[in-house]
Coordinates of C-alpha atoms and ligand atoms in Angstrom, one line a residue:
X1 CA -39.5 7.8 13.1
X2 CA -37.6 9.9 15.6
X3 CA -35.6 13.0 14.2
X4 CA -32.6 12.6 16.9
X5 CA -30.3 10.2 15.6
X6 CA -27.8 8.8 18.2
X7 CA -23.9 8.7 17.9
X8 CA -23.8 5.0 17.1
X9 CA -25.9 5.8 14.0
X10 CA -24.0 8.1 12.1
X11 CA -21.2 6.4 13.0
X12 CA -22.3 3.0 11.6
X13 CA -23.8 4.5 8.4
X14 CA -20.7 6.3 7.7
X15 CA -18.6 3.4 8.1
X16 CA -20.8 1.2 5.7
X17 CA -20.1 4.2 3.0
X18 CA -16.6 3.2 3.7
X19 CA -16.7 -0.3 3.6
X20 CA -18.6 -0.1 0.0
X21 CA -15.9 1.7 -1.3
X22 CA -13.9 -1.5 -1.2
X23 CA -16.5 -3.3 -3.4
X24 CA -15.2 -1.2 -6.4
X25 CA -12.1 -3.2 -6.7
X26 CA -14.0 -6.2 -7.6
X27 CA -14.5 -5.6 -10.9
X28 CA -10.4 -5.6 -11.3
X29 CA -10.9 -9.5 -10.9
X30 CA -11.8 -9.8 -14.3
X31 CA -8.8 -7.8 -15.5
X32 CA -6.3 -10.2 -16.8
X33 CA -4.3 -8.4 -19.5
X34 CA -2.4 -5.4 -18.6
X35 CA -1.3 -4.5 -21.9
X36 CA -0.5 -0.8 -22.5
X37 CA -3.8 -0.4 -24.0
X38 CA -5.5 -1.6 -21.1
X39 CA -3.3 0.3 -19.0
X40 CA -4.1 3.8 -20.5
X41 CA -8.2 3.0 -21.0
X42 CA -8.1 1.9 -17.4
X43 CA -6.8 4.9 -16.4
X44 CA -8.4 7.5 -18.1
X45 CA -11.9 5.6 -16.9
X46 CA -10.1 6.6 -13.7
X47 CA -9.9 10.3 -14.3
X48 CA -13.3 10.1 -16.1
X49 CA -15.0 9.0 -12.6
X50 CA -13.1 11.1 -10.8
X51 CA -14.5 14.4 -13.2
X52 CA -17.8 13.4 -12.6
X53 CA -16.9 13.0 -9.0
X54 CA -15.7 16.4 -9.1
X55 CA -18.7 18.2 -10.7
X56 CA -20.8 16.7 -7.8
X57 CA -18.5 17.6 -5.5
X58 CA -18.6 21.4 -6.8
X59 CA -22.6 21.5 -7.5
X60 CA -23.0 20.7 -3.5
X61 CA -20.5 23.2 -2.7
X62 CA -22.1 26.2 -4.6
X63 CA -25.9 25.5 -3.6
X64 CA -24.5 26.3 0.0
X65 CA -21.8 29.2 -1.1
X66 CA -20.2 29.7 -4.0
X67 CA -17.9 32.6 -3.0
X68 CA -16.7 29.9 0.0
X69 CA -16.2 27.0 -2.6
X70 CA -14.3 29.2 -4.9
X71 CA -11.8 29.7 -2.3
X72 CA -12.0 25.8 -1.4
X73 CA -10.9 24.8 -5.0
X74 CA -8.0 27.4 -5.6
X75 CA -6.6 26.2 -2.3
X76 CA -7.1 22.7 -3.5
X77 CA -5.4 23.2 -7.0
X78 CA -2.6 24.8 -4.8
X79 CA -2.2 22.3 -2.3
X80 CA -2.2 19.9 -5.0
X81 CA 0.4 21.5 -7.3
X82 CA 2.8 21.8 -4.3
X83 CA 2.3 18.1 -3.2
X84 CA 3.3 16.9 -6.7
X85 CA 6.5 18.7 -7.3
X86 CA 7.6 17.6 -4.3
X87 CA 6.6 13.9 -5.3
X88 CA 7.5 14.7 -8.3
X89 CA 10.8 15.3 -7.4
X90 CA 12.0 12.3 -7.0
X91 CA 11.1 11.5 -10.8
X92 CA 13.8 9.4 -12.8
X93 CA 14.7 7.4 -9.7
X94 CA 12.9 4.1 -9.6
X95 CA 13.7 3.6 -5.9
X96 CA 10.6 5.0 -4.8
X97 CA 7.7 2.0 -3.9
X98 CA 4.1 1.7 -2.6
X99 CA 3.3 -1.4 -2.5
X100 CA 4.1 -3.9 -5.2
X101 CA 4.4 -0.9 -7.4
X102 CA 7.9 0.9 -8.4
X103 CA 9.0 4.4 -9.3
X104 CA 6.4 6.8 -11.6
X105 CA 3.6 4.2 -10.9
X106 CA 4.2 4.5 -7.0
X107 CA 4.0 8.3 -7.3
X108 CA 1.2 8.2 -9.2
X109 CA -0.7 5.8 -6.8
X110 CA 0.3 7.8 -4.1
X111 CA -1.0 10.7 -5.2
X112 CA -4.3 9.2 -6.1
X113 CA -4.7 7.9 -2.6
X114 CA -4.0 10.5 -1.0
X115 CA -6.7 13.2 -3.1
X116 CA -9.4 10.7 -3.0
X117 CA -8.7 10.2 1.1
X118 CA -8.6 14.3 1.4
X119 CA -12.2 14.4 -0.8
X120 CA -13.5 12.1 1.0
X121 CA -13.2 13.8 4.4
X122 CA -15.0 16.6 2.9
X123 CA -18.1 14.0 2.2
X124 CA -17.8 12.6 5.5
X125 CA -18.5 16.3 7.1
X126 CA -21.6 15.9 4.8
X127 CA -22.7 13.0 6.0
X128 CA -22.4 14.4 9.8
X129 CA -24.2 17.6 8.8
X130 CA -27.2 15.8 7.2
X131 CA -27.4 13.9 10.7
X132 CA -27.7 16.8 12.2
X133 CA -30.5 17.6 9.9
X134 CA -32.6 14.7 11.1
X135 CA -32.4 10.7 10.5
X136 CA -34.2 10.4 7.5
X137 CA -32.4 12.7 5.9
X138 CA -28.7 11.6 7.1
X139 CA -29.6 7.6 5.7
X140 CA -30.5 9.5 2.7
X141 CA -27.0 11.1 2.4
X142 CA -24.7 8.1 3.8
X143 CA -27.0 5.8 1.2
X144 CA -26.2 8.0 -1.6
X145 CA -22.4 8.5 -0.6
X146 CA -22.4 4.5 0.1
X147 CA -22.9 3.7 -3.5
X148 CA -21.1 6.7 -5.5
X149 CA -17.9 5.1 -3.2
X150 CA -18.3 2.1 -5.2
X151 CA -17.3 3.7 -9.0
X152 CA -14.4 5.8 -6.4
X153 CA -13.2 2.5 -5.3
X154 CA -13.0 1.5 -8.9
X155 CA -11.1 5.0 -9.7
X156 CA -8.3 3.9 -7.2
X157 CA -8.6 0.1 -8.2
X158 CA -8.0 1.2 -11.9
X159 CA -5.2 3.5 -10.8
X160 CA -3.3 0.5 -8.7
X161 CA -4.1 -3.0 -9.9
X162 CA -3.3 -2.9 -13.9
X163 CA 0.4 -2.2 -12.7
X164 CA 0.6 -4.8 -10.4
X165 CA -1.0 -4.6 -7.2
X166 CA -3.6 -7.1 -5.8
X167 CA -7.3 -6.9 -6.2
X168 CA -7.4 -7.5 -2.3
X169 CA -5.0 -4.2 -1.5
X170 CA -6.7 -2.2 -4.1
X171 CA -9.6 -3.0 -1.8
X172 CA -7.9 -2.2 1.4
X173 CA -6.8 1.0 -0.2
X174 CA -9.9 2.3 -1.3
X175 CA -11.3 1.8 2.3
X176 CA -8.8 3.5 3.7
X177 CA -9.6 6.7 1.4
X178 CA -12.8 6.3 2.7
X179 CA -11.9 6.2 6.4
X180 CA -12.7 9.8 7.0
X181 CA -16.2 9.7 6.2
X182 CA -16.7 7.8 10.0
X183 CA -14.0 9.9 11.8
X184 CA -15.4 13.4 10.5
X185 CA -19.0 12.5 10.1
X186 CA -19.5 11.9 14.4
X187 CA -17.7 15.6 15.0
X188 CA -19.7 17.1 11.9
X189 CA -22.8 16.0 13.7
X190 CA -22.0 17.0 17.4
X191 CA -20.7 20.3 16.0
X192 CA -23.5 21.0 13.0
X193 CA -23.6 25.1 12.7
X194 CA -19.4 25.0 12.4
X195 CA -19.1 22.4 9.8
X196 CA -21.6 23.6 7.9
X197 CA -19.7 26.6 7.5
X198 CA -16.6 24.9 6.2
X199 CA -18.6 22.4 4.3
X200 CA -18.1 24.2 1.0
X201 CA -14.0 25.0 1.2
X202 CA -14.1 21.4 1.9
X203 CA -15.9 20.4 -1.2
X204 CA -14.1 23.0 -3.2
X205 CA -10.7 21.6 -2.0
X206 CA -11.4 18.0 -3.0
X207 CA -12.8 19.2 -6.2
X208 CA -10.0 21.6 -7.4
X209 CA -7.4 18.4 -6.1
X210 CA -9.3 16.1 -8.2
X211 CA -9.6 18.6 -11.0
X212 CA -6.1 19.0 -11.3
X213 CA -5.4 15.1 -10.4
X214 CA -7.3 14.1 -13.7
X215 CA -6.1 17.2 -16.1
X216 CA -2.0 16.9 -14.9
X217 CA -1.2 13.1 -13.9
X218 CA -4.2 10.8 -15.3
X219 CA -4.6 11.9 -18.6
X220 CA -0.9 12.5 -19.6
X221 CA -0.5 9.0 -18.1
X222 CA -3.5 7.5 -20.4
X223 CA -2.2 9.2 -23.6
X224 CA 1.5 8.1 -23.0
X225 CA 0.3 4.5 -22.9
X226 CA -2.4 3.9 -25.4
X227 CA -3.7 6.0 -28.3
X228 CA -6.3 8.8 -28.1
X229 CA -9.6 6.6 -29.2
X230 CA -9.3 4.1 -26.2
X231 CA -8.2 7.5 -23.9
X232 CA -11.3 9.2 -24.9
X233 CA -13.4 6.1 -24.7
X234 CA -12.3 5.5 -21.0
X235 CA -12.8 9.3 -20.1
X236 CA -16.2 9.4 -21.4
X237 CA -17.4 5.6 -19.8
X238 CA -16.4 6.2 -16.2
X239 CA -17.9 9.8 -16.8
X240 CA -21.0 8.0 -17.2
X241 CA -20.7 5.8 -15.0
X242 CA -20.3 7.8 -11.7
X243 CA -22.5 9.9 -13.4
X244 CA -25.4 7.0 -14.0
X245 CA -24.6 5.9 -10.2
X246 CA -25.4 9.2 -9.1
X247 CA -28.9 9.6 -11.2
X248 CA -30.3 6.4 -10.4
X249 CA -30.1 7.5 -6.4
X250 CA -31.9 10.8 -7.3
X251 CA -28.6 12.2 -5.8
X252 CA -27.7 14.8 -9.5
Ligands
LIG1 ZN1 -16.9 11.1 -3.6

């Protein structure tokens, strides 16, 4: 097998990691009753994929540097906090929409998109850099990125459809947060020794935003809706879950 991947290739690859991301809104299907139980459990499963998320986010980061992806999540955390008081501003008035959805939901949803789009840039800098590293090795990556997308779809799906968007823009929405992944992964490749170096602020950036993501808005959402058993029960599942997704590639 040759070792010099062309353009095309990373491109297509990183594009298919995108496109999967879509397939986790298809479990939302099956989702009927949006009761405030179901509302709270569905979101902390949410934030409980999105901490798992987060830890493999971090582990990548420090095998390169850790000093680099220290910096990477307290600018994260910071960029976050900033971005959600100035959401959060607008709190009270239910003028705000995204979507089908109204108000504190829209802000919410918003927010989600938006931290799962910025973490997924970092991973499509991955994906370019493991080109660069040979062919074998880049399919490896993209594969493995391909199907954690899936439970990162279902994060954003979780987030949007129980309050009362469509399955089918849930699923347009989780490909967009993956659009990155093809637009950074061709420059990460052409450009391998600088990405590299700003692989690990990337990865420390989405984690810290996630971090903060699922400590401040998911799981004060989860426990205002349903009580702590069904909070703690969706935490731990989509924990496992992204977790088990990740295993199962040999990717932990
Ligand atoms: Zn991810």
């Amino acid at each position: 097998m040759t070792d010099d991947p062309g353009l095309l290739l990373v491109f297509l690859a990183a594009l298919g990691t995108a496109l999967a991301t879509g397939l986790g809104a298809l479990p939302l299907l099956f989702l009927r009753d949006a009761s405030p139980r179901v509302l709270g459990t569905s979101t902390a499963a949410a934030g409980g994929l999105m901490l798992a998320a987060t830890q493999l986010l971090l582990v990548e980061g420090v095998d390169i540097s850790w000093q680099r992806t220290a910096w990477g999540v307290a600018g994260g955390i910071g960029a976050i906090w900033v971005i959600a008081r100035f959401i959060h501003a607008g709190d009270g008035d239910e003028a705000a929409d995204f979507g089908k959805l109204r108000g504190a939901n829209a802000r919410t949803a918003f927010l989600i998109i938006a931290v799962m789009t910025a973490h997924s840039a970092a991973e499509g800098i991955g994906v370019g850099v493991s080109f660069g590293g040979g062919e074998d090795l880049g399919i490896l990556v993209a594969l493995a990125i391909a199907i954690h997308n899936i439970p990162e779809g279902l994060a954003i799906s979780l987030a949007l459809v129980p309050h009362g968007s469509s399955v089918r823009s849930a699923a347009g929405w989780s490909i967009f947060s993956s659009l990155p992944q093809p637009l950074l992964a061709i420059p990460a490749f052409l450009f391998v020794e600088a990405f590299r170096g700003v692989l690990p602020v990337g990865l420390g950036v989405a984690g810290g935003a996630m971090l903060w993501m699922v400590v401040f808005e998911l799981l004060p959402e989860a426990t205002g809706r349903a009580r702590w058993p069904f909070v703690a029960s969706g935490l731990v599942v989509g924990y496992l879950v992204m977790l088990g997704f990740t295993i199962l590639l040999g990717g932990a």
